[in-house]
Amino acid sequence: SEDKTKNKCVVKMNEYWHDIANKFPKIKLDLRYIMAPMVNQSDPCFRSLCLKYGATCVYTEMLYSYKIVNCEGYLRNRLQVIDHTFCGKNYVSRPLIAQICGNDPTTLSECILKLREYSKICPIEGLDFNLGCPQDRAKDGLYGSYLLDRCQWTRVVECVKPITTALQFDNH
């Protein structure tokens, strides 16, 4: 009885993911077990470890758009692809979704162009514009969930437009 219910749930979930794959055939990611982005935690080694233990997709830590644009070596430190071998199986820190934050449309557009260029070295399968971080640093920097205040909606639209215009990652 409990096993039958559990099996029905597993079948329903498999059907759900199959339906998503059919609706979005260009998405080649297995989105069943996503490692969520975590500030100062989702480094390349941690991402590889999560993939080893069953994650099917991993995120970078939150990347600051202004640092991507202005700080030499910032991307290299945070987006390196690390090959690891655990128990005879190779784990590479991919598939990778880059999460960025910011509030300036020009900086975000430049950030996307740098990410696109860097994606030739460290392939990035997707991008997440952070509109959810509730931390104090997000409040201080006016990004994350603090952009969702009604008075910031125009800014969000202004930020998303250049992202969608500049964002055309090549298929890997």
CSV table of N, CA, C and O in Angstrom, one decimal, residues 100-104 108 129-133 138-139 141-157 159-160:
chain,number,residue,atom,x,y,z
A,100,ILE,N,23.8,35.2,-11.8
A,100,ILE,CA,24.3,36.6,-11.7
A,100,ILE,C,23.4,37.5,-11.0
A,100,ILE,O,22.2,37.2,-10.9
A,101,CYS,N,23.9,38.5,-10.4
A,101,CYS,CA,23.1,39.5,-9.7
A,101,CYS,C,23.6,40.9,-10.2
A,101,CYS,O,24.7,41.0,-10.6
A,102,GLY,N,22.7,41.8,-10.1
A,102,GLY,CA,23.1,43.2,-10.4
A,102,GLY,C,21.8,44.0,-10.5
A,102,GLY,O,20.7,43.5,-10.4
A,103,ASN,N,22.0,45.3,-10.8
A,103,ASN,CA,20.9,46.2,-10.9
A,103,ASN,C,21.1,47.3,-12.0
A,103,ASN,O,20.3,48.2,-12.2
A,104,ASP,N,22.2,47.2,-12.7
A,104,ASP,CA,22.5,48.2,-13.7
A,104,ASP,C,22.5,47.5,-15.1
A,104,ASP,O,23.2,46.6,-15.4
A,108,LEU,N,25.1,44.7,-16.6
A,108,LEU,CA,24.6,43.4,-16.9
A,108,LEU,C,24.8,43.0,-18.3
A,108,LEU,O,25.2,41.8,-18.6
A,129,PHE,N,19.2,35.0,-13.6
A,129,PHE,CA,19.3,36.3,-13.1
A,129,PHE,C,18.7,36.3,-11.7
A,129,PHE,O,17.5,36.1,-11.6
A,130,ASN,N,19.4,36.6,-10.7
A,130,ASN,CA,19.0,36.4,-9.3
A,130,ASN,C,18.0,37.5,-8.9
A,130,ASN,O,18.3,38.7,-8.8
A,131,LEU,N,16.8,37.1,-8.7
A,131,LEU,CA,15.7,38.0,-8.2
A,131,LEU,C,15.2,37.4,-6.9
A,131,LEU,O,14.0,37.7,-6.5
A,132,GLY,N,15.9,36.6,-6.2
A,132,GLY,CA,15.4,35.9,-5.0
A,132,GLY,C,16.2,36.0,-3.7
A,132,GLY,O,15.7,35.7,-2.7
A,133,CYS,N,17.5,36.5,-3.8
A,133,CYS,CA,18.3,36.5,-2.6
A,133,CYS,C,17.7,37.5,-1.6
A,133,CYS,O,17.6,38.7,-1.9
A,138,ALA,N,22.2,41.7,-0.3
A,138,ALA,CA,21.4,42.0,-1.5
A,138,ALA,C,20.6,43.3,-1.3
A,138,ALA,O,20.4,44.1,-2.2
A,139,LYS,N,20.2,43.5,-0.1
A,139,LYS,CA,19.4,44.8,0.3
A,139,LYS,C,20.4,46.0,0.1
A,139,LYS,O,20.0,47.0,-0.5
A,141,GLY,N,23.1,46.1,-1.7
A,141,GLY,CA,23.5,46.3,-3.1
A,141,GLY,C,22.3,46.5,-4.1
A,141,GLY,O,22.5,46.6,-5.3
A,142,LEU,N,21.1,46.4,-3.6
A,142,LEU,CA,19.9,46.5,-4.4
A,142,LEU,C,19.9,45.5,-5.5
A,142,LEU,O,19.9,45.8,-6.7
A,143,TYR,N,19.9,44.2,-5.1
A,143,TYR,CA,19.8,43.1,-6.1
A,143,TYR,C,19.0,42.0,-5.4
A,143,TYR,O,18.5,42.2,-4.3
A,144,GLY,N,18.8,40.9,-6.1
A,144,GLY,CA,18.1,39.8,-5.5
A,144,GLY,C,16.6,40.2,-5.3
A,144,GLY,O,16.0,40.9,-6.1
A,145,SER,N,16.1,39.7,-4.2
A,145,SER,CA,14.6,39.9,-4.0
A,145,SER,C,14.3,41.4,-3.7
A,145,SER,O,13.1,41.7,-3.9
A,146,TYR,N,15.3,42.2,-3.5
A,146,TYR,CA,15.0,43.6,-3.2
A,146,TYR,C,14.7,44.4,-4.5
A,146,TYR,O,14.2,45.5,-4.5
A,147,LEU,N,14.9,43.7,-5.7
A,147,LEU,CA,14.5,44.3,-6.9
A,147,LEU,C,13.0,44.0,-7.2
A,147,LEU,O,12.4,44.5,-8.2
A,148,LEU,N,12.4,43.2,-6.4
A,148,LEU,CA,11.0,42.8,-6.6
A,148,LEU,C,10.0,43.8,-6.0
A,148,LEU,O,8.8,43.7,-6.2
A,149,ASP,N,10.5,44.8,-5.2
A,149,ASP,CA,9.6,45.8,-4.7
A,149,ASP,C,9.0,46.6,-5.9
A,149,ASP,O,9.6,46.8,-6.9
A,150,ARG,N,7.7,46.9,-5.8
A,150,ARG,CA,7.0,47.5,-6.9
A,150,ARG,C,7.7,48.7,-7.5
A,150,ARG,O,7.7,48.9,-8.7
A,151,CYS,N,8.4,49.5,-6.6
A,151,CYS,CA,9.1,50.7,-7.1
A,151,CYS,C,10.3,50.3,-8.0
A,151,CYS,O,10.8,51.2,-8.7
A,152,GLN,N,10.7,49.1,-8.0
A,152,GLN,CA,11.9,48.6,-8.8
A,152,GLN,C,11.5,47.9,-10.1
A,152,GLN,O,12.4,47.5,-10.8
A,153,TRP,N,10.2,47.7,-10.3
A,153,TRP,CA,9.8,46.9,-11.5
A,153,TRP,C,10.4,47.4,-12.8
A,153,TRP,O,10.8,46.7,-13.7
A,154,THR,N,10.4,48.7,-12.9
A,154,THR,CA,10.9,49.3,-14.2
A,154,THR,C,12.4,49.0,-14.3
A,154,THR,O,12.8,48.6,-15.4
A,155,ARG,N,13.1,49.1,-13.2
A,155,ARG,CA,14.5,48.7,-13.3
A,155,ARG,C,14.7,47.2,-13.6
A,155,ARG,O,15.6,46.9,-14.4
A,156,VAL,N,13.9,46.4,-13.1
A,156,VAL,CA,14.0,44.9,-13.5
A,156,VAL,C,13.8,44.7,-15.0
A,156,VAL,O,14.6,44.0,-15.6
A,157,VAL,N,12.8,45.4,-15.5
A,157,VAL,CA,12.5,45.3,-17.0
A,157,VAL,C,13.8,45.8,-17.7
A,157,VAL,O,14.2,45.2,-18.7
A,159,CYS,N,16.8,45.8,-16.8
A,159,CYS,CA,17.9,44.9,-16.6
A,159,CYS,C,17.7,43.6,-17.4
A,159,CYS,O,18.7,43.1,-18.0
A,160,VAL,N,16.5,43.1,-17.5
A,160,VAL,CA,16.2,41.9,-18.2
A,160,VAL,C,16.4,42.1,-19.7
A,160,VAL,O,16.8,41.2,-20.4
